Amino acid sequence: MKQKNYVKKLLLCMAVFSMITGLFIGCGQKKQADSVSDGKFTVGFDAEFPPYGYKDDNGEYVGFDLSLAKEVCDRNGWTLVKQPIDWNSKDMELNSGTIDCIWNGFTMNGRENEYTWSSAYVDNSQVVVVKSNSGIKDLSDLAGKVVIVQADSSALAALSGEDASEENLALSATFKMLQQVSDYNSAFMNLESGSADAVCMDIGVARYELEARGSQFMMLTENISSEEYGIGFKKGNTQLRDQVQEALNEMLADGTFAKTAKEWGLEESVCLGQTGKDAVMKAESDSLAQESFGARFAEIMKSLSAGMAATLGIFFLTLIFSLPLGLLITFIRMSKLKLLRLIAKVYISIMRGTPLMLQLLVVFFGPYYVFGISLSYSYRFYAVIIGFALNYAAYFAEIYRAGIEGVPVGQYEAAQVLGYSKTQTFCKIVFPQMCKSVMPPVTNEVITLVKDTSLAFALAYTEMFTLAKQVAAAQASIMPLFVAGVFYYIFNFLVAWVMEAIEKKLQYYR
């Protein structure tokens, strides 16, 4: 009977999540306001994309695109709001109305019908950056190499997108791995440490990074692709687009646009006003084919299946290693030797007092930056498991210690009277009682672990939530994230049910 009730609750939760998902999809298709609200023009941009948008040494957000946006606002009497965004979530930010446009070296190619575009204002190319001593001289040398791109970037689209050329598809097929990271700083850390062989990126960003990082890296002479940058507005928001475009045309006419481009070293790349650069803007089509809800849901589930397997792998392997390791740390923490106790205290303090994401980065990049050991791609997965296991072991250790210290002293005295050794006392008397008392807090940590698996993307390891963000960005839809939410909830529901069943088994006095 109880099992039937659990199944009913599970089915009810799935139905509710499906309804919410459909509701959000419907809401996401509503048209946002045509113009700026409250006189504020909110620009969404990637804060790690120099020279188009980044944070300078003074802590200010600056860049070519932001300078243009500021001038547009001044000419329209608006207040510029610079809104850094997660690039994977840019479409949700735009569709929800939290930003008015995406203005940050935003590639139009392959996205012509997904947004309302301004005229193209920059001609850009995708290039490859490698270590100067890598021996890689041209694109053919990338065969069998690990190549890194930013998630949902033009480089990714050029190498594996639907509109990628046959040459680029053939090129990427020769790679050992085409790996995605969240930002270019992470990309260069992977490249420098040896866990990747090349980074594919925008030429403007590549020039900026090479100038900032010195002669350690070089750019290949062959380009992956060429493209155009535009300002992306929500589909149908032509009124706001026209206001911004009019200001840009005025800036082009009076020389302000060219002056700004020169200040950022992009005078050779700009193309605003050139013949044909407004073709996409003039040929905008409002008709986009819409798949049925069921078909989209099935397609998303198929796309996320590999990520789900990766998430489950991180979860189970972390538990396998962290649960016994936590018990070992508990013994050290409760040792009679002061030095051992101090070591355990410091370890627990560091693990609980610093972000898990930082710990993952230290585990992965530490061997290179501390000992000069070059990293292999396969070490990425091991680093994820090591980082998670070390972190959760610290939490489990303190939970175990609380459970052991909660066993009454009389239990130890009774065991001594009965002639039990210390090992027998712990295994037969203390450990069973500890397990019973620590189950609720252990359950909380296990549930938290399910959600924390998403932090594996800090090491460019693609698990389920990361894959959901990538699919959401590619489809310009929020639906993949809600499918991910359903997965997390159902998985946590099952985890809680299993842990509750174990807890009831341990309630022997009932």
mmCIF file of N, CA and C in Angstrom, residues 41-86:
data_model
loop_
_atom_site.group_PDB
_atom_site.id
_atom_site.type_symbol
_atom_site.label_atom_id
_atom_site.label_comp_id
_atom_site.label_asym_id
_atom_site.label_seq_id
_atom_site.Cartn_x
_atom_site.Cartn_y
_atom_site.Cartn_z
ATOM 1 N N PHE A 41 17.933 51.141 -20.521
ATOM 2 C CA PHE A 41 18.270 50.224 -21.606
ATOM 3 C C PHE A 41 19.245 49.190 -21.052
ATOM 4 N N THR A 42 18.758 47.956 -20.886
ATOM 5 C CA THR A 42 19.553 46.898 -20.250
ATOM 6 C C THR A 42 20.216 46.028 -21.310
ATOM 7 N N VAL A 43 21.537 46.053 -21.309
ATOM 8 C CA VAL A 43 22.333 45.298 -22.273
ATOM 9 C C VAL A 43 22.880 44.039 -21.608
ATOM 10 N N GLY A 44 22.578 42.894 -22.183
ATOM 11 C CA GLY A 44 23.132 41.634 -21.689
ATOM 12 C C GLY A 44 24.445 41.327 -22.383
ATOM 13 N N PHE A 45 25.482 40.997 -21.603
ATOM 14 C CA PHE A 45 26.798 40.741 -22.209
ATOM 15 C C PHE A 45 27.586 39.751 -21.368
ATOM 16 N N ASP A 46 28.529 39.094 -22.006
ATOM 17 C CA ASP A 46 29.458 38.174 -21.351
ATOM 18 C C ASP A 46 30.595 39.014 -20.772
ATOM 19 N N ALA A 47 30.748 38.998 -19.460
ATOM 20 C CA ALA A 47 31.732 39.854 -18.792
ATOM 21 C C ALA A 47 33.162 39.335 -18.935
ATOM 22 N N GLU A 48 33.361 38.263 -19.698
ATOM 23 C CA GLU A 48 34.699 37.716 -19.910
ATOM 24 C C GLU A 48 34.968 37.564 -21.405
ATOM 25 N N PHE A 49 34.665 38.639 -22.153
ATOM 26 C CA PHE A 49 34.787 38.589 -23.604
ATOM 27 C C PHE A 49 35.457 39.860 -24.123
ATOM 28 N N PRO A 50 36.709 40.114 -23.701
ATOM 29 C CA PRO A 50 37.420 41.304 -24.182
ATOM 30 C C PRO A 50 37.753 41.151 -25.674
ATOM 31 N N PRO A 51 37.815 42.243 -26.427
ATOM 32 C CA PRO A 51 37.634 43.642 -25.993
ATOM 33 C C PRO A 51 36.207 44.142 -26.109
ATOM 34 N N TYR A 52 35.241 43.234 -26.299
ATOM 35 C CA TYR A 52 33.857 43.673 -26.506
ATOM 36 C C TYR A 52 33.142 43.959 -25.189
ATOM 37 N N GLY A 53 33.481 43.221 -24.146
ATOM 38 C CA GLY A 53 32.891 43.446 -22.846
ATOM 39 C C GLY A 53 33.640 42.658 -21.780
ATOM 40 N N TYR A 54 34.122 43.352 -20.736
ATOM 41 C CA TYR A 54 34.866 42.688 -19.667
ATOM 42 C C TYR A 54 35.021 43.654 -18.495
ATOM 43 N N LYS A 55 35.565 43.172 -17.397
ATOM 44 C CA LYS A 55 35.798 44.013 -16.222
ATOM 45 C C LYS A 55 37.271 44.419 -16.210
ATOM 46 N N ASP A 56 37.522 45.727 -16.124
ATOM 47 C CA ASP A 56 38.902 46.208 -16.158
ATOM 48 C C ASP A 56 39.537 46.198 -14.774
ATOM 49 N N ASP A 57 40.762 46.715 -14.666
ATOM 50 C CA ASP A 57 41.497 46.692 -13.398
ATOM 51 C C ASP A 57 40.832 47.536 -12.314
ATOM 52 N N ASN A 58 39.977 48.458 -12.717
ATOM 53 C CA ASN A 58 39.282 49.316 -11.748
ATOM 54 C C ASN A 58 37.941 48.727 -11.315
ATOM 55 N N GLY A 59 37.646 47.521 -11.812
ATOM 56 C CA GLY A 59 36.383 46.884 -11.436
ATOM 57 C C GLY A 59 35.191 47.384 -12.231
ATOM 58 N N GLU A 60 35.455 48.108 -13.339
ATOM 59 C CA GLU A 60 34.378 48.641 -14.162
ATOM 60 C C GLU A 60 34.173 47.747 -15.389
ATOM 61 N N TYR A 61 32.918 47.612 -15.821
ATOM 62 C CA TYR A 61 32.620 46.880 -17.046
ATOM 63 C C TYR A 61 32.851 47.811 -18.234
ATOM 64 N N VAL A 62 33.756 47.406 -19.102
ATOM 65 C CA VAL A 62 34.107 48.224 -20.256
ATOM 66 C C VAL A 62 34.178 47.328 -21.488
ATOM 67 N N GLY A 63 34.387 47.971 -22.647
ATOM 68 C CA GLY A 63 34.528 47.220 -23.886
ATOM 69 C C GLY A 63 33.962 47.993 -25.055
ATOM 70 N N PHE A 64 34.268 47.555 -26.252
ATOM 71 C CA PHE A 64 33.816 48.222 -27.469
ATOM 72 C C PHE A 64 32.297 48.284 -27.532
ATOM 73 N N ASP A 65 31.643 47.144 -27.307
ATOM 74 C CA ASP A 65 30.186 47.110 -27.394
ATOM 75 C C ASP A 65 29.529 47.973 -26.324
ATOM 76 N N LEU A 66 30.100 47.972 -25.140
ATOM 77 C CA LEU A 66 29.526 48.772 -24.060
ATOM 78 C C LEU A 66 29.708 50.263 -24.314
ATOM 79 N N SER A 67 30.818 50.627 -24.961
ATOM 80 C CA SER A 67 31.021 52.025 -25.330
ATOM 81 C C SER A 67 29.988 52.465 -26.366
ATOM 82 N N LEU A 68 29.724 51.589 -27.340
ATOM 83 C CA LEU A 68 28.689 51.896 -28.328
ATOM 84 C C LEU A 68 27.322 52.017 -27.663
ATOM 85 N N ALA A 69 27.028 51.096 -26.753
ATOM 86 C CA ALA A 69 25.730 51.118 -26.074
ATOM 87 C C ALA A 69 25.558 52.390 -25.257
ATOM 88 N N LYS A 70 26.629 52.850 -24.622
ATOM 89 C CA LYS A 70 26.558 54.076 -23.827
ATOM 90 C C LYS A 70 26.242 55.275 -24.718
ATOM 91 N N GLU A 71 26.859 55.333 -25.878
ATOM 92 C CA GLU A 71 26.606 56.451 -26.798
ATOM 93 C C GLU A 71 25.172 56.395 -27.327
ATOM 94 N N VAL A 72 24.675 55.201 -27.616
ATOM 95 C CA VAL A 72 23.288 55.041 -28.064
ATOM 96 C C VAL A 72 22.322 55.541 -26.992
ATOM 97 N N CYS A 73 22.604 55.181 -25.740
ATOM 98 C CA CYS A 73 21.744 55.621 -24.633
ATOM 99 C C CYS A 73 21.774 57.147 -24.486
ATOM 100 N N ASP A 74 22.955 57.733 -24.600
ATOM 101 C CA ASP A 74 23.070 59.191 -24.472
ATOM 102 C C ASP A 74 22.247 59.899 -25.543
ATOM 103 N N ARG A 75 22.243 59.341 -26.751
ATOM 104 C CA ARG A 75 21.522 59.985 -27.853
ATOM 105 C C ARG A 75 20.013 59.796 -27.749
ATOM 106 N N ASN A 76 19.574 58.775 -27.005
ATOM 107 C CA ASN A 76 18.143 58.525 -26.848
ATOM 108 C C ASN A 76 17.599 58.969 -25.490
ATOM 109 N N GLY A 77 18.498 59.489 -24.639
ATOM 110 C CA GLY A 77 18.058 59.912 -23.317
ATOM 111 C C GLY A 77 17.761 58.759 -22.383
ATOM 112 N N TRP A 78 18.410 57.625 -22.623
ATOM 113 C CA TRP A 78 18.218 56.447 -21.762
ATOM 114 C C TRP A 78 19.365 56.328 -20.757
ATOM 115 N N THR A 79 19.131 55.510 -19.740
ATOM 116 C CA THR A 79 20.178 55.141 -18.786
ATOM 117 C C THR A 79 20.663 53.738 -19.132
ATOM 118 N N LEU A 80 21.957 53.589 -19.340
ATOM 119 C CA LEU A 80 22.504 52.276 -19.687
ATOM 120 C C LEU A 80 22.645 51.409 -18.441
ATOM 121 N N VAL A 81 22.111 50.189 -18.514
ATOM 122 C CA VAL A 81 22.273 49.194 -17.458
ATOM 123 C C VAL A 81 23.112 48.050 -18.040
ATOM 124 N N LYS A 82 24.332 47.881 -17.530
ATOM 125 C CA LYS A 82 25.222 46.815 -18.002
ATOM 126 C C LYS A 82 24.937 45.555 -17.194
ATOM 127 N N GLN A 83 24.394 44.547 -17.856
ATOM 128 C CA GLN A 83 23.984 43.330 -17.155
ATOM 129 C C GLN A 83 24.817 42.125 -17.597
ATOM 130 N N PRO A 84 25.826 41.731 -16.799
ATOM 131 C CA PRO A 84 26.572 40.502 -17.123
ATOM 132 C C PRO A 84 25.646 39.296 -17.049
ATOM 133 N N ILE A 85 25.757 38.388 -17.997
ATOM 134 C CA ILE A 85 24.896 37.219 -18.036
ATOM 135 C C ILE A 85 25.721 35.955 -18.267
ATOM 136 N N ASP A 86 25.151 34.840 -17.864
ATOM 137 C CA ASP A 86 25.710 33.537 -18.228
ATOM 138 C C ASP A 86 25.375 33.332 -19.701
#
